[in-house]
Coordinates of C-alpha atoms in Angstrom, one line a residue:
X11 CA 164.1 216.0 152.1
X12 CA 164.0 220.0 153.2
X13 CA 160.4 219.6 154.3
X14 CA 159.6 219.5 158.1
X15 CA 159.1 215.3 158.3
X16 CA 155.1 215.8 158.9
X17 CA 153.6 212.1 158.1
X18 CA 151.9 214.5 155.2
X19 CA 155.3 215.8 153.8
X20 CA 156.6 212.2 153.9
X21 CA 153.7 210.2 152.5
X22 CA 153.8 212.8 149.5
X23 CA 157.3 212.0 149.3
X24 CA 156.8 208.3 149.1
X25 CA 154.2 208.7 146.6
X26 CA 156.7 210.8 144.8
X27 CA 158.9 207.9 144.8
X28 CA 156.5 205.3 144.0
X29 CA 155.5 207.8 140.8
X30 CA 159.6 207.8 139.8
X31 CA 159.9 204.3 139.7
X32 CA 157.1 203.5 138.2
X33 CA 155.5 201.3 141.2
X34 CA 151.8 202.0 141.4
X35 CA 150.1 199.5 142.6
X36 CA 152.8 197.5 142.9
X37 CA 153.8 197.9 146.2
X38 CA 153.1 195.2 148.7
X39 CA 154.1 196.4 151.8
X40 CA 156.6 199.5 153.3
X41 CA 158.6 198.5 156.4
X42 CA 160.3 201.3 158.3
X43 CA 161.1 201.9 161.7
X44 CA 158.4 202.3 164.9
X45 CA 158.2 206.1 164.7
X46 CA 155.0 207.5 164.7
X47 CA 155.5 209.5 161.9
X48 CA 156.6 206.7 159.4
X49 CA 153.8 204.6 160.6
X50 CA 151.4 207.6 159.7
X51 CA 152.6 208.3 156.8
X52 CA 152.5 204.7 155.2
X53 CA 149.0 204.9 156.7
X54 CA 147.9 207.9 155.3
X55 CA 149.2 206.2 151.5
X56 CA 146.9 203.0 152.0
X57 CA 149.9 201.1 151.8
X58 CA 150.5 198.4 154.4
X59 CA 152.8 199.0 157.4
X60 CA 155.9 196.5 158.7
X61 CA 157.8 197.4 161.6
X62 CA 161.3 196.6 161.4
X63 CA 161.8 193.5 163.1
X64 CA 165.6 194.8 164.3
X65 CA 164.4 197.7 165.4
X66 CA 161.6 196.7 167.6
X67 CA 163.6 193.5 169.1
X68 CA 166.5 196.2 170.1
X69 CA 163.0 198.4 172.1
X70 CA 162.4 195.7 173.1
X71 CA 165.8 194.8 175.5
X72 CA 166.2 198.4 176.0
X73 CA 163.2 199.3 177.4
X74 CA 163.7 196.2 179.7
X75 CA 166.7 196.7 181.1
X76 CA 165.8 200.3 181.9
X77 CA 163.2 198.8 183.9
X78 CA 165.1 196.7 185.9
X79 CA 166.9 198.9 188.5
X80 CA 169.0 196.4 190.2
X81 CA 170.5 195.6 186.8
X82 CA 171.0 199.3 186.5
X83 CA 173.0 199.8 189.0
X84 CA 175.1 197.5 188.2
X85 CA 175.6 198.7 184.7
X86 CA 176.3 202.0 186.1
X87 CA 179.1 200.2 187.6
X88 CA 180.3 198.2 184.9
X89 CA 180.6 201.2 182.8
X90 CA 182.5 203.1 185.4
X91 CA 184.6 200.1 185.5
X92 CA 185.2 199.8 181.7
X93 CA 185.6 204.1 181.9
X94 CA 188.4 203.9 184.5
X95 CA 190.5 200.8 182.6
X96 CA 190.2 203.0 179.6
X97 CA 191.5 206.6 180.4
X98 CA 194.3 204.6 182.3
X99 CA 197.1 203.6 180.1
X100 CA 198.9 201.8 183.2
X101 CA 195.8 199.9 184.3
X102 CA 194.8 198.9 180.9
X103 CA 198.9 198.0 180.5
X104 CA 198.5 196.0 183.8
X105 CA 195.2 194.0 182.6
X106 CA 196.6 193.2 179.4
X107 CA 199.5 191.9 181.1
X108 CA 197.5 189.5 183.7
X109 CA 195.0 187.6 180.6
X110 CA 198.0 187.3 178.9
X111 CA 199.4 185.1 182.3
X112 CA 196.2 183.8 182.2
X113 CA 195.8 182.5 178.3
X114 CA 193.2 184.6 177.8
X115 CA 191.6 185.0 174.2
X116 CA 190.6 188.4 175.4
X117 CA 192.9 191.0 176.8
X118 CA 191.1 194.8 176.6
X119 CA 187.5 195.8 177.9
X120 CA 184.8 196.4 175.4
X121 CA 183.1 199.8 175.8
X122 CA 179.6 199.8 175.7
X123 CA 177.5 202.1 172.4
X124 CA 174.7 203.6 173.6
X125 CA 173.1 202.8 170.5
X126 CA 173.8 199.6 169.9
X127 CA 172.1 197.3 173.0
X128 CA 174.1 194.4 172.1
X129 CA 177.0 196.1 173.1
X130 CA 175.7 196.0 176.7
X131 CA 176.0 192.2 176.1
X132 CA 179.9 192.3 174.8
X133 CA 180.8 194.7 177.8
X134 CA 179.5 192.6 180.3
X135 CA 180.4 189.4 178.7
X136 CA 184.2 190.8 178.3
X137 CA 184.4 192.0 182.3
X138 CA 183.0 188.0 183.4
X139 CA 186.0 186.7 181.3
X140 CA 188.0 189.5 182.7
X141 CA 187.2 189.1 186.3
X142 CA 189.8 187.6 188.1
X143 CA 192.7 189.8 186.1
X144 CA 190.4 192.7 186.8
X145 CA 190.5 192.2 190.5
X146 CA 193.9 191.5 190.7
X147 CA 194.9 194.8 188.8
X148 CA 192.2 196.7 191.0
X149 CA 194.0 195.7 193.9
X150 CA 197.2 196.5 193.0
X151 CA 196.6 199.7 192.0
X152 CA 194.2 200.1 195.3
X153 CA 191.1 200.4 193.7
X154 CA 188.9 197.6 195.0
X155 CA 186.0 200.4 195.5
X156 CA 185.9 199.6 191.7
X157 CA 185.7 195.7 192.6
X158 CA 182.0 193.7 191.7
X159 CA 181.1 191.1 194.0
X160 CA 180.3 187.6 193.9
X161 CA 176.3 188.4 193.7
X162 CA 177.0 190.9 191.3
X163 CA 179.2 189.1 189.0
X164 CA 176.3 186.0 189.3
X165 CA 174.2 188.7 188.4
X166 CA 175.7 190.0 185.1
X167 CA 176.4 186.4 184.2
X168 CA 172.5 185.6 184.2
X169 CA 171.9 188.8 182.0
X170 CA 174.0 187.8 179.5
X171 CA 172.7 184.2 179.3
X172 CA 168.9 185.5 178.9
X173 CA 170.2 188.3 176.6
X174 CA 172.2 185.8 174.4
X175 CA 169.6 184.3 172.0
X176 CA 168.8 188.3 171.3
X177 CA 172.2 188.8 170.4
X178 CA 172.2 185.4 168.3
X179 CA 168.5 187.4 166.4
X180 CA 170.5 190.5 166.0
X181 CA 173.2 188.9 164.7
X182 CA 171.7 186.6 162.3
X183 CA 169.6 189.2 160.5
X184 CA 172.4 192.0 160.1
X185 CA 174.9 188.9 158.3
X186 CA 171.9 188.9 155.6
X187 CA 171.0 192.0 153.2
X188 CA 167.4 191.3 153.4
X189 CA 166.5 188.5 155.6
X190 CA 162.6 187.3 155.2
X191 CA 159.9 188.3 156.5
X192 CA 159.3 185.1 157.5
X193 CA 161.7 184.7 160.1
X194 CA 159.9 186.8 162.4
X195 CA 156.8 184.9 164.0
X196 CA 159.4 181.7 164.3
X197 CA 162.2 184.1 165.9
X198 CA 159.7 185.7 168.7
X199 CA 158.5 182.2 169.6
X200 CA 161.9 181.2 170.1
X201 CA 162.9 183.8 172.0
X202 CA 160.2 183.2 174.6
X203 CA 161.4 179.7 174.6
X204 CA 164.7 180.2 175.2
X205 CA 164.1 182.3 178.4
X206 CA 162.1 179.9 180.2
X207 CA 164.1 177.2 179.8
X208 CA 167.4 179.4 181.2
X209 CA 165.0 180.3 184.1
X210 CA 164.0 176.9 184.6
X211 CA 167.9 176.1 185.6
X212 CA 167.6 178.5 188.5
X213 CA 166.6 178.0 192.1
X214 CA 164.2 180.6 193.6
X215 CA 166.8 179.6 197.1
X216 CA 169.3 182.1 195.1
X217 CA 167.3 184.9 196.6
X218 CA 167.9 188.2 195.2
X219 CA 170.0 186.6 192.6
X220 CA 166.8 184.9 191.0
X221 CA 164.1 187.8 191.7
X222 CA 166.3 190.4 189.5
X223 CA 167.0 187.9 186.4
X224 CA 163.2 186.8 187.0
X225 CA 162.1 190.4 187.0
X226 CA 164.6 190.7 183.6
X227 CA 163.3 187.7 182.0
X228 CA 159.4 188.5 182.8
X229 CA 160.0 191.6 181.3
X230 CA 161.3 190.9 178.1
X231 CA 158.7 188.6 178.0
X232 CA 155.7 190.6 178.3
X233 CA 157.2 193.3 175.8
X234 CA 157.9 191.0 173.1
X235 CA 154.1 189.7 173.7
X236 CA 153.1 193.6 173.4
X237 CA 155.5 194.6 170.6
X238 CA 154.6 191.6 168.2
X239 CA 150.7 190.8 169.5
X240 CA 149.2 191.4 166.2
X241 CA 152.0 189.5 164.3
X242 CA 149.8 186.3 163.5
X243 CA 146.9 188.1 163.0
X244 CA 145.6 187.3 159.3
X245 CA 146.3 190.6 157.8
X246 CA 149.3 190.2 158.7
X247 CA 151.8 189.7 156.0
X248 CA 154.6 187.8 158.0
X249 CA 151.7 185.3 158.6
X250 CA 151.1 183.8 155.2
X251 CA 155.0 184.4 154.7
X252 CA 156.1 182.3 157.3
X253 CA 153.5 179.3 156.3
X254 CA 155.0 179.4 152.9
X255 CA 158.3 179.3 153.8
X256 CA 159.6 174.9 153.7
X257 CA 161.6 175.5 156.7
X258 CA 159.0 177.0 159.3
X259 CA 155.2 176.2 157.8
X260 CA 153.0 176.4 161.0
X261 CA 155.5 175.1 163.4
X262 CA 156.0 178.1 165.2
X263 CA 152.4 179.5 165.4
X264 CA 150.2 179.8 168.5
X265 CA 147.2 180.1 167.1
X266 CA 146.3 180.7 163.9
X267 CA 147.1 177.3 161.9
X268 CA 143.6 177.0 160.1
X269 CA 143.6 180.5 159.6
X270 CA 146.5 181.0 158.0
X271 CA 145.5 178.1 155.4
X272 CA 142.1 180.0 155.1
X273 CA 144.4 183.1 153.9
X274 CA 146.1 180.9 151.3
X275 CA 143.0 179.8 150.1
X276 CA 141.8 183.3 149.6
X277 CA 145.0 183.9 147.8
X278 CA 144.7 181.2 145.2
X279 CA 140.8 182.1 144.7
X280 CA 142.8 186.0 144.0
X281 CA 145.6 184.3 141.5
X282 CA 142.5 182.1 139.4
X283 CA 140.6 184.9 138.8
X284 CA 143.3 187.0 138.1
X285 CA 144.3 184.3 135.4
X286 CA 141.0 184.4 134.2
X287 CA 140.3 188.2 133.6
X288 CA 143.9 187.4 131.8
X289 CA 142.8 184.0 130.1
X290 CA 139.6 186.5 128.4
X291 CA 141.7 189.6 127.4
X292 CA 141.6 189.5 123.3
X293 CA 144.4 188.0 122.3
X294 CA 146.7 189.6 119.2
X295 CA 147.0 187.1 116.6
X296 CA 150.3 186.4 115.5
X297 CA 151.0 187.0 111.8
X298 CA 152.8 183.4 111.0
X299 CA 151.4 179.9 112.6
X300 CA 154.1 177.3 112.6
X301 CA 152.4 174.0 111.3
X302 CA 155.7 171.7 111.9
X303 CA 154.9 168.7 113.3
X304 CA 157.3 169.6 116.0
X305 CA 155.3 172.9 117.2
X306 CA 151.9 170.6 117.4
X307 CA 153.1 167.7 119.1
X308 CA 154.8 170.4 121.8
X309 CA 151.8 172.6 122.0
X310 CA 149.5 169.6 122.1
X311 CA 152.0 168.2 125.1
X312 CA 151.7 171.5 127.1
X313 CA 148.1 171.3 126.8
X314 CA 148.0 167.8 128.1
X315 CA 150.4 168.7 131.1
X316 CA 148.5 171.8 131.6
X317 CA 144.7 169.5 132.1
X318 CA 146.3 167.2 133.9
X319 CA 147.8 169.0 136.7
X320 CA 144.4 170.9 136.6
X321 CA 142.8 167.9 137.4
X322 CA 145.0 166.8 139.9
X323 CA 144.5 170.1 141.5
X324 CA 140.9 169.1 141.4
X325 CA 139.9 170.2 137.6
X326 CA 137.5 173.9 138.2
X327 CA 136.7 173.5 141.5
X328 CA 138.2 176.3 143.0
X329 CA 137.3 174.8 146.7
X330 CA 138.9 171.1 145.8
X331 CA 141.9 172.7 143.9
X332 CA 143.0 174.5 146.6
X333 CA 142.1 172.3 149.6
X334 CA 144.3 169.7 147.5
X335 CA 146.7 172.3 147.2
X336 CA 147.3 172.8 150.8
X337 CA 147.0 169.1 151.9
X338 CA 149.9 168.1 149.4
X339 CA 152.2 171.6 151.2
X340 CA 151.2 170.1 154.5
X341 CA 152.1 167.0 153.9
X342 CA 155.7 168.0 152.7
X343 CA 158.3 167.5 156.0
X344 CA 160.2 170.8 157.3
X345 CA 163.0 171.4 155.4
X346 CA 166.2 172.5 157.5
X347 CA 168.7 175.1 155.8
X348 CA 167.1 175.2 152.5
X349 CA 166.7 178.3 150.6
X350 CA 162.8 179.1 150.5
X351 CA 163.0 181.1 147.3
X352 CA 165.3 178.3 145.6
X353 CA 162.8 175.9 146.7
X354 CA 159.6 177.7 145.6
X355 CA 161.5 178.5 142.5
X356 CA 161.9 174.4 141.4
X357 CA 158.4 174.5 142.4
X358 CA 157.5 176.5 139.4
X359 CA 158.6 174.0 136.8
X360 CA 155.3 172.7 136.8
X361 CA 153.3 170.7 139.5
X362 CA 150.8 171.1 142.0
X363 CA 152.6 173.2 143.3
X364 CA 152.5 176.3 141.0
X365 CA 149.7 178.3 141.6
X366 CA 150.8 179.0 145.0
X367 CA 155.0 180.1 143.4
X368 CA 153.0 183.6 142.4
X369 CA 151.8 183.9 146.3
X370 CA 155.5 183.6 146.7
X371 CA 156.3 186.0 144.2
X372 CA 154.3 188.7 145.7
X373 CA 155.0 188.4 149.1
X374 CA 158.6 187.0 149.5
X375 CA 159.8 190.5 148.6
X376 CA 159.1 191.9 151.8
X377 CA 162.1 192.3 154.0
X378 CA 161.9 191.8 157.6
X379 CA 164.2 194.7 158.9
X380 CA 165.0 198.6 157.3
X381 CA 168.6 197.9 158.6
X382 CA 170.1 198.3 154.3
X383 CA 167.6 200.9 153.7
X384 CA 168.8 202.7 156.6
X385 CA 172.7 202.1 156.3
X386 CA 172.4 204.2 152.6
X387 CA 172.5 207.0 154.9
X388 CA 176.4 206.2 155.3
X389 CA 177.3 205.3 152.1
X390 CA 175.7 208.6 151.2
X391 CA 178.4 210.4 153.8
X392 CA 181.3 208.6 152.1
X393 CA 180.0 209.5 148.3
X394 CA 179.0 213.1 148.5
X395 CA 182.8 214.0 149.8
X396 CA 183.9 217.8 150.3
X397 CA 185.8 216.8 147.1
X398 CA 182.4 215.8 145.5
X399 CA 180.7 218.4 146.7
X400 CA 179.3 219.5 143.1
X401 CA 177.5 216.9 142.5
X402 CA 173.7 217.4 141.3
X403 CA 171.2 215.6 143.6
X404 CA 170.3 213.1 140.4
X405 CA 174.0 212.3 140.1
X406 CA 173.8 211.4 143.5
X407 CA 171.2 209.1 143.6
X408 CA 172.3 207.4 140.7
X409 CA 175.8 206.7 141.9
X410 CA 174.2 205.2 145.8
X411 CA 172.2 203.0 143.6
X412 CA 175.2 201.7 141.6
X413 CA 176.7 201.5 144.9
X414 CA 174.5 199.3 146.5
X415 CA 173.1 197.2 143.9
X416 CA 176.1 196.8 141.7

């Protein structure tokens, strides 16, 4: 895209897209990153914005540990630490030498990415199993000024505790392709749980020790609250996602159970009368009618199959139907490590069930991160080569597709 990236010049250019491939009114949702000028350009194309879950989670710790300037300090120290072990072929010689006396898995420093905030998390986590080699080394080659203490090392070892189920969420949705939306809502609850029970183990006697990883862990706290207030809100997509996926339902939500059923029921009001406007279209009549008695008797089951689970669904009453609907969902148990489209989609065999596999349909779609949008960008480097460099810009896109989706 040569144009300036004005949220005018890239809305035009997602309409453009949307034009291309054919996808009027068929998009459900466009999830991008948190910069303003994405957000205002979906905006601006009446479609309906997602923030990328990876992206705001990784604002999220950054913007926390920034804040904490005890912590920073001691980064600051880590890193020269990690920096020194690096441009030093004997010390890093020497430290290989000591975890390998030691049994340790580990035998190098991990430098730290100033992109990627989970590699805060390896560094540190590599200099705690590290530490005593590290000292030894450092004082051997007389540099103890390099040396962490006992409160710092205590320090960097509560970090890493609270920043662990982050990692874990970071990890989990980069092993997947397109992870669902609706592991968001249960993710953030988790989160917050998992940082009051580590605080819980602390005594406030540690002192300083506890007021920095409190300070840490009320911080991450308040800005996943801020980042993801709005994310059980009812127009919220990842709200009805997450109730219709087997393995969460409404067991992570705060406050919006009878809301999000009310959102389901407006749904399935949408999918009837779509059926219906469907069900009244003229219909072409075809120009042979089989009359075996093998095409009756099947038509004539269909039909039976087809009033029966109607009535079961409570026959025309739109408000019975679907309270019946959700009652027989509720009453399902969670359902650990199961697929949610593979479940939905033995769901559509027939059943009560059915009406609600096209709310699936629509809004399973919707991925929870940009991550695979965003890695194209790569790919791209490694396909137009100087070798390549003739190729026309349809050529291109055609051979990224093939790449990625083949």
């Amino acid at each position: 895209m040569p144009q300036s990236h004005t949220s005018e010049n890239l809305c035009d250019f997602l309409k453009g897209v949307e034009k291309d491939w054919k996808l009027g009114g068929k998009i459900e949702a466009i999830v991008t990153d948190n910069a303003e000028n994405m957000k205002a350009a979906v905006n601006l194309g009446g479609w309906k914005h997602v923030p990328c879950f990876a992206h705001t989670l990784n604002l999220v710790v950054t913007d926390s540990l920034k804040n904490n300037s005890k912590l920073n300090e001691i980064l600051l120290r880590c890193r020269s630490l990690v920096t020194f072990f690096k441009k030093s072929s004997k010390a890093n010689a020497q430290l290989k030498k000591m975890a390998k006396m030691a049994n340790l898995n580990m035998t190098a420093l991990k430098q730290e990415v100033a992109t990627r905030w989970n590699s805060t998390v390896i560094m540190l986590r590599s200099i705690i199993i590290l530490s005593d080699s590290i000292a030894a080394v450092l004082s051997l080659m007389k540099r103890t000024d390099l040396l962490l203490d006992d409160e710092e090392l205590l320090i960097i070892k509560g970090a890493v505790a609270i920043l662990e189920p982050f990692e874990d969420a970071t990890k989990d949705l980069s092993s997947q392709c397109y992870p669902y939306l609706s592991k968001v809502i249960p993710m953030v609850h988790l989160l917050l749980c998992s940082m009051e029970v580590y605080l819980s183990a602390i005594s406030e006697d540690d002192n300083f020790y506890f007021v920095c990883l409190e300070l840490l862990k009320n911080d991450l706290e308040e800005k996943l609250k801020l980042r993801f207030e709005k994310v059980e809100d009812v127009p919220s997509k990842a709200l009805t996602i997450t109730y219709l996926d087997p393995r969460f339902k409404k067991a992570h939500f705060k406050r919006s159970g009878s809301a999000v059923e009310n959102s389901l029921d407006r749904e399935l009001r949408r999918v009837k009368s779509l059926r219906i406007t469907r069900e009244n279209l003229p219909k072409n009549v075809p120009s042979q009618i089989s009359l075996s008695p093998a095409s009756i008797f099947k038509n004539l089951h269909k039909e039976t199959v087809r009033k029966t689970n109607e009535q079961r669904r409570g026959g025309e009453n739109s408000t019975v139907n679907n309270i019946l609907i959700i009652k027989e969902y509720n009453d399902w148990p969670l359902l650990d490590g199961v697929d949610p489209l593979q479940w939905w989609k033995n769901r559509q065999k027939g059943g009560v069930m059915l009406p609600v596999v096209q709310i699936v349909k629509r809004y399973f779609c919707i991925p929870a991160i940009s991550v695979p949008s965003e890695q194209i960008f790569s790919k791209a480097g490694l396909i137009i080569s100087k070798q390549r460099n003739a190729l026309k810009p349809e050529n291109a896109d055609m051979l990224i597709f093939l790449n990625k989706n083949a």
